[in-house]
PDB file of C-alpha atoms and ligand atoms in Angstrom:
ATOM      1  CA  MET A   1      61.691 148.972  76.430  1.00  0.00           C
ATOM      2  CA  ILE A   2      63.251 148.508  73.000  1.00  0.00           C
ATOM      3  CA  PRO A   3      66.363 150.692  72.732  1.00  0.00           C
ATOM      4  CA  MET A   4      66.582 151.633  69.078  1.00  0.00           C
ATOM      5  CA  VAL A   5      68.729 153.437  66.537  1.00  0.00           C
ATOM      6  CA  ILE A   6      67.120 154.413  63.234  1.00  0.00           C
ATOM      7  CA  ASP A   7      69.007 154.977  59.984  1.00  0.00           C
ATOM      8  CA  THR A   8      66.788 156.760  57.473  1.00  0.00           C
ATOM      9  CA  ASP A   9      66.735 158.619  54.148  1.00  0.00           C
ATOM     10  CA  THR A  10      63.826 160.584  55.506  1.00  0.00           C
ATOM     11  CA  ALA A  11      60.998 161.065  53.049  1.00  0.00           C
ATOM     12  CA  SER A  12      57.289 160.514  53.359  1.00  0.00           C
ATOM     13  CA  ASP A  13      57.074 156.857  54.375  1.00  0.00           C
ATOM     14  CA  ASP A  14      60.199 157.099  56.561  1.00  0.00           C
ATOM     15  CA  ALA A  15      58.427 159.885  58.451  1.00  0.00           C
ATOM     16  CA  VAL A  16      55.515 157.572  59.234  1.00  0.00           C
ATOM     17  CA  ALA A  17      57.954 154.942  60.504  1.00  0.00           C
ATOM     18  CA  LEU A  18      59.528 157.616  62.715  1.00  0.00           C
ATOM     19  CA  VAL A  19      56.084 158.549  64.060  1.00  0.00           C
ATOM     20  CA  LEU A  20      55.451 154.875  64.884  1.00  0.00           C
ATOM     21  CA  ALA A  21      58.709 154.572  66.833  1.00  0.00           C
ATOM     22  CA  LEU A  22      58.697 157.990  68.497  1.00  0.00           C
ATOM     23  CA  THR A  23      55.152 157.700  69.830  1.00  0.00           C
ATOM     24  CA  ASP A  24      55.342 154.078  71.005  1.00  0.00           C
ATOM     25  CA  PRO A  25      55.901 153.876  74.770  1.00  0.00           C
ATOM     26  CA  ARG A  26      57.673 150.535  74.306  1.00  0.00           C
ATOM     27  CA  VAL A  27      60.394 152.114  72.158  1.00  0.00           C
ATOM     28  CA  ASP A  28      63.319 154.240  73.278  1.00  0.00           C
ATOM     29  CA  VAL A  29      64.808 155.869  70.176  1.00  0.00           C
ATOM     30  CA  ARG A  30      68.397 156.752  71.109  1.00  0.00           C
ATOM     31  CA  ALA A  31      69.551 158.290  67.841  1.00  0.00           C
ATOM     32  CA  ILE A  32      68.514 158.887  64.245  1.00  0.00           C
ATOM     33  CA  THR A  33      71.173 158.809  61.543  1.00  0.00           C
ATOM     34  CA  VAL A  34      70.365 160.100  58.082  1.00  0.00           C
ATOM     35  CA  VAL A  35      71.644 158.658  54.824  1.00  0.00           C
ATOM     36  CA  ALA A  36      71.275 160.006  51.303  1.00  0.00           C
ATOM     37  CA  GLY A  37      68.594 158.113  49.414  1.00  0.00           C
ATOM     38  CA  ASN A  38      65.151 159.378  48.514  1.00  0.00           C
ATOM     39  CA  VAL A  39      66.319 162.951  48.841  1.00  0.00           C
ATOM     40  CA  PRO A  40      69.652 164.812  49.217  1.00  0.00           C
ATOM     41  CA  MET A  41      71.225 164.691  52.689  1.00  0.00           C
ATOM     42  CA  GLU A  42      70.236 168.195  53.844  1.00  0.00           C
ATOM     43  CA  MET A  43      66.614 167.503  52.961  1.00  0.00           C
ATOM     44  CA  GLY A  44      66.540 164.149  54.716  1.00  0.00           C
ATOM     45  CA  VAL A  45      68.014 165.745  57.826  1.00  0.00           C
ATOM     46  CA  GLN A  46      65.435 168.541  57.850  1.00  0.00           C
ATOM     47  CA  ASN A  47      62.590 166.085  57.244  1.00  0.00           C
ATOM     48  CA  ALA A  48      63.752 163.928  60.155  1.00  0.00           C
ATOM     49  CA  LEU A  49      64.182 166.939  62.448  1.00  0.00           C
ATOM     50  CA  TYR A  50      60.712 168.206  61.586  1.00  0.00           C
ATOM     51  CA  THR A  51      59.169 164.811  62.324  1.00  0.00           C
ATOM     52  CA  VAL A  52      61.009 164.476  65.637  1.00  0.00           C
ATOM     53  CA  GLN A  53      59.840 167.932  66.685  1.00  0.00           C
ATOM     54  CA  LEU A  54      56.245 167.273  65.653  1.00  0.00           C
ATOM     55  CA  CYS A  55      56.254 164.102  67.766  1.00  0.00           C
ATOM     56  CA  GLY A  56      57.481 166.138  70.726  1.00  0.00           C
ATOM     57  CA  ALA A  57      60.505 163.856  70.968  1.00  0.00           C
ATOM     58  CA  ASP A  58      64.009 164.705  72.125  1.00  0.00           C
ATOM     59  CA  VAL A  59      66.155 162.535  69.874  1.00  0.00           C
ATOM     60  CA  PRO A  60      69.390 163.591  68.167  1.00  0.00           C
ATOM     61  CA  VAL A  61      69.423 163.548  64.355  1.00  0.00           C
ATOM     62  CA  HIS A  62      72.861 163.050  62.805  1.00  0.00           C
ATOM     63  CA  VAL A  63      74.143 163.801  59.301  1.00  0.00           C
ATOM     64  CA  GLY A  64      75.474 160.675  57.574  1.00  0.00           C
ATOM     65  CA  ALA A  65      76.863 159.681  54.184  1.00  0.00           C
ATOM     66  CA  ASP A  66      75.750 162.104  51.497  1.00  0.00           C
ATOM     67  CA  ARG A  67      76.163 159.730  48.552  1.00  0.00           C
ATOM     68  CA  PRO A  68      76.498 156.028  47.701  1.00  0.00           C
ATOM     69  CA  LEU A  69      79.894 154.325  48.093  1.00  0.00           C
ATOM     70  CA  VAL A  70      80.811 154.292  44.415  1.00  0.00           C
ATOM     71  CA  ARG A  71      77.781 155.109  42.294  1.00  0.00           C
ATOM     72  CA  GLU A  72      76.096 158.250  41.128  1.00  0.00           C
ATOM     73  CA  HIS A  73      73.207 159.059  43.406  1.00  0.00           C
ATOM     74  CA  VAL A  74      69.671 158.332  42.227  1.00  0.00           C
ATOM     75  CA  PHE A  75      66.877 160.167  44.056  1.00  0.00           C
ATOM     76  CA  ALA A  76      63.173 159.386  44.380  1.00  0.00           C
ATOM     77  CA  HIS A  77      61.489 162.769  44.036  1.00  0.00           C
ATOM     78  CA  GLU A  78      58.853 161.226  41.762  1.00  0.00           C
ATOM     79  CA  VAL A  79      57.780 159.042  44.696  1.00  0.00           C
ATOM     80  CA  HIS A  80      57.863 161.518  47.570  1.00  0.00           C
ATOM     81  CA  GLY A  81      57.847 165.005  46.004  1.00  0.00           C
ATOM     82  CA  GLN A  82      60.559 167.634  45.584  1.00  0.00           C
ATOM     83  CA  ASP A  83      60.923 168.110  49.346  1.00  0.00           C
ATOM     84  CA  GLY A  84      60.443 164.405  50.054  1.00  0.00           C
ATOM     85  CA  MET A  85      57.362 165.187  52.113  1.00  0.00           C
ATOM     86  CA  GLY A  86      54.717 165.526  49.437  1.00  0.00           C
ATOM     87  CA  ASP A  87      55.331 169.241  48.683  1.00  0.00           C
ATOM     88  CA  VAL A  88      52.481 170.275  50.976  1.00  0.00           C
ATOM     89  CA  GLY A  89      54.186 173.397  52.309  1.00  0.00           C
ATOM     90  CA  LEU A  90      55.668 172.140  55.572  1.00  0.00           C
ATOM     91  CA  ALA A  91      58.331 174.325  57.204  1.00  0.00           C
ATOM     92  CA  LEU A  92      61.261 172.042  56.440  1.00  0.00           C
ATOM     93  CA  THR A  93      64.217 174.360  56.972  1.00  0.00           C
ATOM     94  CA  GLY A  94      66.402 175.828  59.665  1.00  0.00           C
ATOM     95  CA  ARG A  95      66.597 173.039  62.224  1.00  0.00           C
ATOM     96  CA  GLU A  96      69.987 171.969  63.513  1.00  0.00           C
ATOM     97  CA  PRO A  97      71.288 168.402  63.410  1.00  0.00           C
ATOM     98  CA  ALA A  98      73.259 167.005  66.349  1.00  0.00           C
ATOM     99  CA  GLU A  99      77.056 166.925  66.542  1.00  0.00           C
ATOM    100  CA  GLY A 100      78.794 163.783  65.326  1.00  0.00           C
ATOM    101  CA  HIS A 101      78.693 161.956  62.006  1.00  0.00           C
ATOM    102  CA  GLY A 102      76.023 159.296  61.582  1.00  0.00           C
ATOM    103  CA  VAL A 103      78.572 156.596  60.746  1.00  0.00           C
ATOM    104  CA  ASP A 104      80.412 157.237  64.020  1.00  0.00           C
ATOM    105  CA  VAL A 105      77.125 157.278  65.905  1.00  0.00           C
ATOM    106  CA  LEU A 106      76.266 153.807  64.550  1.00  0.00           C
ATOM    107  CA  ILE A 107      79.650 152.602  65.831  1.00  0.00           C
ATOM    108  CA  GLU A 108      79.576 154.353  69.204  1.00  0.00           C
ATOM    109  CA  MET A 109      76.012 153.350  70.034  1.00  0.00           C
ATOM    110  CA  ALA A 110      76.780 149.688  69.303  1.00  0.00           C
ATOM    111  CA  ARG A 111      79.951 149.724  71.407  1.00  0.00           C
ATOM    112  CA  GLN A 112      78.302 151.518  74.312  1.00  0.00           C
ATOM    113  CA  HIS A 113      75.346 149.123  74.442  1.00  0.00           C
ATOM    114  CA  PRO A 114      76.620 145.761  73.152  1.00  0.00           C
ATOM    115  CA  GLY A 115      73.875 143.277  72.413  1.00  0.00           C
ATOM    116  CA  GLU A 116      71.094 145.656  73.421  1.00  0.00           C
ATOM    117  CA  LEU A 117      70.139 147.820  70.479  1.00  0.00           C
ATOM    118  CA  THR A 118      67.752 147.240  67.630  1.00  0.00           C
ATOM    119  CA  LEU A 119      68.971 148.997  64.498  1.00  0.00           C
ATOM    120  CA  VAL A 120      66.264 149.789  61.958  1.00  0.00           C
ATOM    121  CA  THR A 121      67.441 150.791  58.492  1.00  0.00           C
ATOM    122  CA  LEU A 122      64.953 152.558  56.226  1.00  0.00           C
ATOM    123  CA  GLY A 123      67.221 153.704  53.401  1.00  0.00           C
ATOM    124  CA  PRO A 124      70.237 152.621  51.369  1.00  0.00           C
ATOM    125  CA  LEU A 125      72.843 150.867  53.541  1.00  0.00           C
ATOM    126  CA  THR A 126      75.699 153.327  52.926  1.00  0.00           C
ATOM    127  CA  ASN A 127      76.025 154.464  56.557  1.00  0.00           C
ATOM    128  CA  LEU A 128      75.983 150.942  57.941  1.00  0.00           C
ATOM    129  CA  ALA A 129      78.481 149.688  55.345  1.00  0.00           C
ATOM    130  CA  LEU A 130      80.877 152.513  56.188  1.00  0.00           C
ATOM    131  CA  ALA A 131      80.451 151.801  59.897  1.00  0.00           C
ATOM    132  CA  LEU A 132      81.264 148.114  59.291  1.00  0.00           C
ATOM    133  CA  ARG A 133      84.377 149.041  57.299  1.00  0.00           C
ATOM    134  CA  LYS A 134      85.571 151.451  59.982  1.00  0.00           C
ATOM    135  CA  ALA A 135      84.669 149.205  62.923  1.00  0.00           C
ATOM    136  CA  PRO A 136      84.138 145.566  61.909  1.00  0.00           C
ATOM    137  CA  ASP A 137      83.541 144.637  65.564  1.00  0.00           C
ATOM    138  CA  ILE A 138      80.075 146.219  65.453  1.00  0.00           C
ATOM    139  CA  ALA A 139      78.864 143.279  63.351  1.00  0.00           C
ATOM    140  CA  GLY A 140      78.418 141.373  66.600  1.00  0.00           C
ATOM    141  CA  LEU A 141      77.162 144.236  68.741  1.00  0.00           C
ATOM    142  CA  TYR A 142      73.601 144.937  67.570  1.00  0.00           C
ATOM    143  CA  LYS A 143      70.810 142.736  68.903  1.00  0.00           C
ATOM    144  CA  ARG A 144      68.755 142.987  65.713  1.00  0.00           C
ATOM    145  CA  VAL A 145      69.169 144.775  62.397  1.00  0.00           C
ATOM    146  CA  VAL A 146      65.757 145.172  60.784  1.00  0.00           C
ATOM    147  CA  MET A 147      66.043 146.472  57.237  1.00  0.00           C
ATOM    148  CA  MET A 148      63.592 147.783  54.689  1.00  0.00           C
ATOM    149  CA  ILE A 149      65.379 146.617  51.582  1.00  0.00           C
ATOM    150  CA  GLY A 150      65.095 144.375  48.583  1.00  0.00           C
ATOM    151  CA  ALA A 151      62.337 142.100  47.401  1.00  0.00           C
ATOM    152  CA  ALA A 152      62.166 138.425  48.274  1.00  0.00           C
ATOM    153  CA  ASP A 153      60.063 137.716  45.191  1.00  0.00           C
ATOM    154  CA  GLY A 154      62.547 139.438  42.892  1.00  0.00           C
ATOM    155  CA  LEU A 155      60.114 142.121  41.749  1.00  0.00           C
ATOM    156  CA  GLY A 156      61.690 145.566  41.752  1.00  0.00           C
ATOM    157  CA  ASN A 157      60.214 149.058  41.907  1.00  0.00           C
ATOM    158  CA  VAL A 158      63.086 150.954  40.258  1.00  0.00           C
ATOM    159  CA  THR A 159      64.126 148.368  37.704  1.00  0.00           C
ATOM    160  CA  PRO A 160      62.338 145.078  37.022  1.00  0.00           C
ATOM    161  CA  ALA A 161      64.785 143.414  39.404  1.00  0.00           C
ATOM    162  CA  ALA A 162      65.700 145.967  42.068  1.00  0.00           C
ATOM    163  CA  GLU A 163      64.018 147.708  44.958  1.00  0.00           C
ATOM    164  CA  PHE A 164      65.081 151.332  45.563  1.00  0.00           C
ATOM    165  CA  ASN A 165      67.206 151.020  48.737  1.00  0.00           C
ATOM    166  CA  ALA A 166      69.207 148.140  47.273  1.00  0.00           C
ATOM    167  CA  TYR A 167      69.415 149.757  43.851  1.00  0.00           C
ATOM    168  CA  VAL A 168      70.833 153.063  45.109  1.00  0.00           C
ATOM    169  CA  ASP A 169      73.852 151.486  46.795  1.00  0.00           C
ATOM    170  CA  PRO A 170      74.236 147.779  45.995  1.00  0.00           C
ATOM    171  CA  GLU A 171      77.907 147.762  47.069  1.00  0.00           C
ATOM    172  CA  ALA A 172      76.907 148.967  50.526  1.00  0.00           C
ATOM    173  CA  ALA A 173      74.113 146.404  50.726  1.00  0.00           C
ATOM    174  CA  ASP A 174      76.585 143.699  49.696  1.00  0.00           C
ATOM    175  CA  ILE A 175      78.914 144.648  52.564  1.00  0.00           C
ATOM    176  CA  VAL A 176      76.055 144.542  55.061  1.00  0.00           C
ATOM    177  CA  PHE A 177      74.577 141.272  53.771  1.00  0.00           C
ATOM    178  CA  ARG A 178      77.986 139.583  54.099  1.00  0.00           C
ATOM    179  CA  SER A 179      78.727 141.088  57.512  1.00  0.00           C
ATOM    180  CA  GLY A 180      77.362 138.387  59.793  1.00  0.00           C
ATOM    181  CA  MET A 181      75.042 140.876  61.506  1.00  0.00           C
ATOM    182  CA  PRO A 182      71.679 139.506  62.733  1.00  0.00           C
ATOM    183  CA  LEU A 183      69.830 140.752  59.666  1.00  0.00           C
ATOM    184  CA  GLU A 184      66.088 140.807  59.074  1.00  0.00           C
ATOM    185  CA  MET A 185      64.904 141.891  55.646  1.00  0.00           C
ATOM    186  CA  VAL A 186      61.460 143.307  55.060  1.00  0.00           C
ATOM    187  CA  GLY A 187      61.286 143.627  51.306  1.00  0.00           C
ATOM    188  CA  TRP A 188      59.028 145.580  49.030  1.00  0.00           C
ATOM    189  CA  ASP A 189      57.059 142.378  48.359  1.00  0.00           C
ATOM    190  CA  ALA A 190      55.817 142.323  51.958  1.00  0.00           C
ATOM    191  CA  SER A 191      54.878 145.997  51.729  1.00  0.00           C
ATOM    192  CA  ARG A 192      53.087 145.640  48.424  1.00  0.00           C
ATOM    193  CA  GLN A 193      51.068 142.685  49.648  1.00  0.00           C
ATOM    194  CA  ASP A 194      50.354 143.479  53.301  1.00  0.00           C
ATOM    195  CA  ALA A 195      50.977 147.178  53.945  1.00  0.00           C
ATOM    196  CA  VAL A 196      48.725 148.918  51.439  1.00  0.00           C
ATOM    197  CA  LEU A 197      46.449 151.711  52.592  1.00  0.00           C
ATOM    198  CA  SER A 198      43.246 152.436  50.715  1.00  0.00           C
ATOM    199  CA  SER A 199      41.902 155.979  50.536  1.00  0.00           C
ATOM    200  CA  ALA A 200      39.414 154.995  53.259  1.00  0.00           C
ATOM    201  CA  ASP A 201      42.293 153.778  55.463  1.00  0.00           C
ATOM    202  CA  SER A 202      44.164 157.000  54.777  1.00  0.00           C
ATOM    203  CA  ASP A 203      41.147 159.161  55.633  1.00  0.00           C
ATOM    204  CA  ALA A 204      40.570 157.267  58.866  1.00  0.00           C
ATOM    205  CA  LEU A 205      44.221 157.641  59.911  1.00  0.00           C
ATOM    206  CA  ALA A 206      44.227 161.352  59.050  1.00  0.00           C
ATOM    207  CA  ALA A 207      41.125 161.823  61.188  1.00  0.00           C
ATOM    208  CA  ARG A 208      42.934 160.482  64.268  1.00  0.00           C
ATOM    209  CA  GLY A 209      44.584 163.837  64.938  1.00  0.00           C
ATOM    210  CA  PRO A 210      47.454 166.104  63.900  1.00  0.00           C
ATOM    211  CA  LEU A 211      49.985 163.265  63.647  1.00  0.00           C
ATOM    212  CA  GLY A 212      47.587 161.274  61.499  1.00  0.00           C
ATOM    213  CA  GLU A 213      46.957 164.280  59.312  1.00  0.00           C
ATOM    214  CA  PHE A 214      50.708 164.811  58.937  1.00  0.00           C
ATOM    215  CA  ALA A 215      51.405 161.133  58.223  1.00  0.00           C
ATOM    216  CA  MET A 216      48.827 160.999  55.449  1.00  0.00           C
ATOM    217  CA  VAL A 217      49.077 164.435  53.827  1.00  0.00           C
ATOM    218  CA  ILE A 218      52.808 163.959  53.142  1.00  0.00           C
ATOM    219  CA  GLN A 219      51.977 160.918  50.983  1.00  0.00           C
ATOM    220  CA  ARG A 220      50.408 163.174  48.345  1.00  0.00           C
ATOM    221  CA  GLN A 221      52.903 162.362  45.610  1.00  0.00           C
ATOM    222  CA  LEU A 222      52.965 158.663  46.525  1.00  0.00           C
ATOM    223  CA  TRP A 223      49.379 158.080  45.379  1.00  0.00           C
ATOM    224  CA  GLU A 224      50.293 159.047  41.858  1.00  0.00           C
ATOM    225  CA  PHE A 225      53.460 156.938  41.876  1.00  0.00           C
ATOM    226  CA  CYS A 226      51.579 153.858  43.093  1.00  0.00           C
ATOM    227  CA  ARG A 227      48.887 154.343  40.471  1.00  0.00           C
ATOM    228  CA  GLU A 228      51.165 155.174  37.556  1.00  0.00           C
ATOM    229  CA  VAL A 229      54.252 153.056  38.226  1.00  0.00           C
ATOM    230  CA  THR A 230      53.933 150.245  40.760  1.00  0.00           C
ATOM    231  CA  ASN A 231      50.258 149.457  40.140  1.00  0.00           C
ATOM    232  CA  VAL A 232      49.467 149.285  43.847  1.00  0.00           C
ATOM    233  CA  ASP A 233      45.794 149.812  44.650  1.00  0.00           C
ATOM    234  CA  GLY A 234      46.290 152.580  47.227  1.00  0.00           C
ATOM    235  CA  ILE A 235      49.630 153.494  48.810  1.00  0.00           C
ATOM    236  CA  ASP A 236      52.037 150.969  50.264  1.00  0.00           C
ATOM    237  CA  MET A 237      54.095 151.689  53.375  1.00  0.00           C
ATOM    238  CA  PRO A 238      57.441 149.847  53.250  1.00  0.00           C
ATOM    239  CA  ASP A 239      59.279 151.733  56.013  1.00  0.00           C
ATOM    240  CA  PRO A 240      56.351 151.759  58.456  1.00  0.00           C
ATOM    241  CA  VAL A 241      55.714 148.018  58.119  1.00  0.00           C
ATOM    242  CA  THR A 242      59.425 147.405  58.666  1.00  0.00           C
ATOM    243  CA  MET A 243      59.265 149.517  61.813  1.00  0.00           C
ATOM    244  CA  ALA A 244      56.196 147.589  62.937  1.00  0.00           C
ATOM    245  CA  VAL A 245      58.168 144.332  62.616  1.00  0.00           C
ATOM    246  CA  ALA A 246      61.026 145.879  64.599  1.00  0.00           C
ATOM    247  CA  ILE A 247      58.660 146.902  67.403  1.00  0.00           C
ATOM    248  CA  GLU A 248      56.494 143.771  67.368  1.00  0.00           C
ATOM    249  CA  PRO A 249      58.268 140.781  65.787  1.00  0.00           C
ATOM    250  CA  GLY A 250      54.896 139.026  65.615  1.00  0.00           C
ATOM    251  CA  VAL A 251      53.823 141.453  62.893  1.00  0.00           C
ATOM    252  CA  ALA A 252      55.949 139.251  60.629  1.00  0.00           C
ATOM    253  CA  THR A 253      53.524 136.420  59.943  1.00  0.00           C
ATOM    254  CA  GLU A 254      55.738 134.611  57.454  1.00  0.00           C
ATOM    255  CA  ALA A 255      59.525 134.616  57.637  1.00  0.00           C
ATOM    256  CA  ALA A 256      62.358 132.218  56.994  1.00  0.00           C
ATOM    257  CA  ASP A 257      66.134 132.171  57.356  1.00  0.00           C
ATOM    258  CA  ARG A 258      67.637 132.356  53.896  1.00  0.00           C
ATOM    259  CA  TYR A 259      70.932 132.864  52.130  1.00  0.00           C
ATOM    260  CA  VAL A 260      70.681 136.224  50.352  1.00  0.00           C
ATOM    261  CA  VAL A 261      73.171 138.035  48.142  1.00  0.00           C
ATOM    262  CA  VAL A 262      72.966 141.436  46.495  1.00  0.00           C
ATOM    263  CA  GLU A 263      73.736 141.684  42.803  1.00  0.00           C
ATOM    264  CA  THR A 264      76.386 144.349  42.188  1.00  0.00           C
ATOM    265  CA  ARG A 265      77.417 143.589  38.622  1.00  0.00           C
ATOM    266  CA  GLY A 266      74.282 142.614  36.744  1.00  0.00           C
ATOM    267  CA  GLN A 267      73.752 144.424  33.477  1.00  0.00           C
ATOM    268  CA  HIS A 268      69.982 144.411  34.030  1.00  0.00           C
ATOM    269  CA  THR A 269      69.761 143.262  37.631  1.00  0.00           C
ATOM    270  CA  SER A 270      72.060 145.523  39.634  1.00  0.00           C
ATOM    271  CA  GLY A 271      70.707 145.881  43.172  1.00  0.00           C
ATOM    272  CA  ALA A 272      68.623 142.713  43.032  1.00  0.00           C
ATOM    273  CA  THR A 273      68.411 140.809  46.310  1.00  0.00           C
ATOM    274  CA  VAL A 274      68.838 137.184  45.279  1.00  0.00           C
ATOM    275  CA  VAL A 275      67.135 134.964  47.845  1.00  0.00           C
ATOM    276  CA  ASP A 276      67.991 131.269  47.926  1.00  0.00           C
ATOM    277  CA  HIS A 277      64.493 130.103  48.837  1.00  0.00           C
ATOM    278  CA  LEU A 278      65.188 126.459  48.003  1.00  0.00           C
ATOM    279  CA  GLY A 279      68.650 126.238  49.514  1.00  0.00           C
ATOM    280  CA  VAL A 280      70.189 125.296  46.169  1.00  0.00           C
ATOM    281  CA  THR A 281      73.497 126.996  46.978  1.00  0.00           C
ATOM    282  CA  GLY A 282      73.977 124.987  50.152  1.00  0.00           C
ATOM    283  CA  ASN A 283      75.149 128.190  51.845  1.00  0.00           C
ATOM    284  CA  GLU A 284      74.256 129.007  55.429  1.00  0.00           C
ATOM    285  CA  PRO A 285      71.381 131.468  55.781  1.00  0.00           C
ATOM    286  CA  ASN A 286      72.527 135.031  56.556  1.00  0.00           C
ATOM    287  CA  VAL A 287      69.200 136.859  56.622  1.00  0.00           C
ATOM    288  CA  ARG A 288      65.802 136.360  58.206  1.00  0.00           C
ATOM    289  CA  VAL A 289      63.542 137.159  55.258  1.00  0.00           C
ATOM    290  CA  VAL A 290      60.067 138.444  56.082  1.00  0.00           C
ATOM    291  CA  THR A 291      57.579 137.691  53.315  1.00  0.00           C
ATOM    292  CA  HIS A 292      54.242 138.484  54.948  1.00  0.00           C
ATOM    293  CA  ALA A 293      53.025 140.855  57.625  1.00  0.00           C
ATOM    294  CA  ASP A 294      49.903 141.062  59.767  1.00  0.00           C
ATOM    295  CA  ARG A 295      47.991 143.815  58.024  1.00  0.00           C
ATOM    296  CA  ASP A 296      45.391 144.238  60.756  1.00  0.00           C
ATOM    297  CA  ARG A 297      47.963 144.558  63.505  1.00  0.00           C
ATOM    298  CA  PHE A 298      50.031 146.950  61.376  1.00  0.00           C
ATOM    299  CA  LEU A 299      46.987 149.122  60.770  1.00  0.00           C
ATOM    300  CA  ALA A 300      46.135 149.076  64.475  1.00  0.00           C
ATOM    301  CA  MET A 301      49.658 150.263  65.301  1.00  0.00           C
ATOM    302  CA  LEU A 302      49.310 153.084  62.775  1.00  0.00           C
ATOM    303  CA  HIS A 303      45.992 154.125  64.327  1.00  0.00           C
ATOM    304  CA  GLU A 304      47.511 154.139  67.792  1.00  0.00           C
ATOM    305  CA  ALA A 305      50.469 156.264  66.661  1.00  0.00           C
ATOM    306  CA  CYS A 306      48.375 158.659  64.577  1.00  0.00           C
ATOM    307  CA  GLY A 307      46.132 159.354  67.559  1.00  0.00           C
ATOM    308  CA  GLN A 308      48.945 160.504  69.822  1.00  0.00           C
ATOM    309  CA  ALA A 309      49.377 164.166  70.746  1.00  0.00           C
ATOM    310  CA  ALA A 310      51.525 166.296  68.456  1.00  0.00           C
ATOM    311  CA  ALA A 311      53.721 169.229  69.392  1.00  0.00           C
ATOM    312  CA  VAL A 312      53.256 172.652  67.864  1.00  0.00           C
ATOM    313  CA  VAL A 313      55.808 173.212  65.137  1.00  0.00           C
ATOM    314  CA  GLY A 314      56.671 176.727  64.084  1.00  0.00           C
ATOM    315  CA  GLY A 315      58.978 178.108  61.434  1.00  0.00           C
ATOM    316  CA  ALA A 316      58.557 179.777  58.081  1.00  0.00           C
ATOM    317  CA  ARG A 317      57.406 177.827  55.071  1.00  0.00           C
TER     318      ARG A 317
HETATM  319 CA1   CA B   1      63.217 155.184  53.332  1.00  0.00          CA
END
């Protein structure tokens, strides 16, 4: 079993990553902590709670940091819809998060299970940065930290240079990247190249059952964003492919240890993840950078997850 903690700014592709983890018999999700990112905190919490319930899972969802460390918050409603879940009328209200702040949960889980847990981060790194500031000892306590963040090829999706999760809270990302944690970065480049679903892929996944239908219908707004903004032929799935790498490291078909820094001061490049591919700085690598993923295996994992039984979810719309 892979004991796992997931930190997420739960919107539509996060939800698919949660479905992957929560339905995989090899994974034991111990806690979900929510961070502000795609959507405001309350929305991310409700979206995570809904997804957990639909998967029939019993996993606590904790409220985390409701804004970046120092910057004004930037949301991503144009990518995921006003409710973060494609605005398809899901009943995304009224569920109760667990006691305890997400930042404290990240600390306590690491201390209770030193060297055992895989931490998967699917949003801005605000919660993890705060946890590292409050309890620097946790830097050595996670087995793996697999992050959806940045872009190893320098191509951004918010600005020309910055990917969303890094752009929203570069100061937090900077703290995490300099922490000495065993970091693995799955950037938007890997998603854009190897985790794109065509409409035929999407239809096939939706046909697998209620979880498949859920996972695909909530991407409604994403199709337009990919067509209009990022020029992806279909929809790309950054958080799910990151989760796939966390569950099966072999899904990463190309990866290398690199020195990576996050730009916090650039006039045009704030939030850029600067990867020293050639080793020109002479600095020791601090991040395992994943640049390609096994698309077939990723798709097979999605099919498996989307075919699992779903729970009945009630509640008013
Ligand atoms: Ca996310």
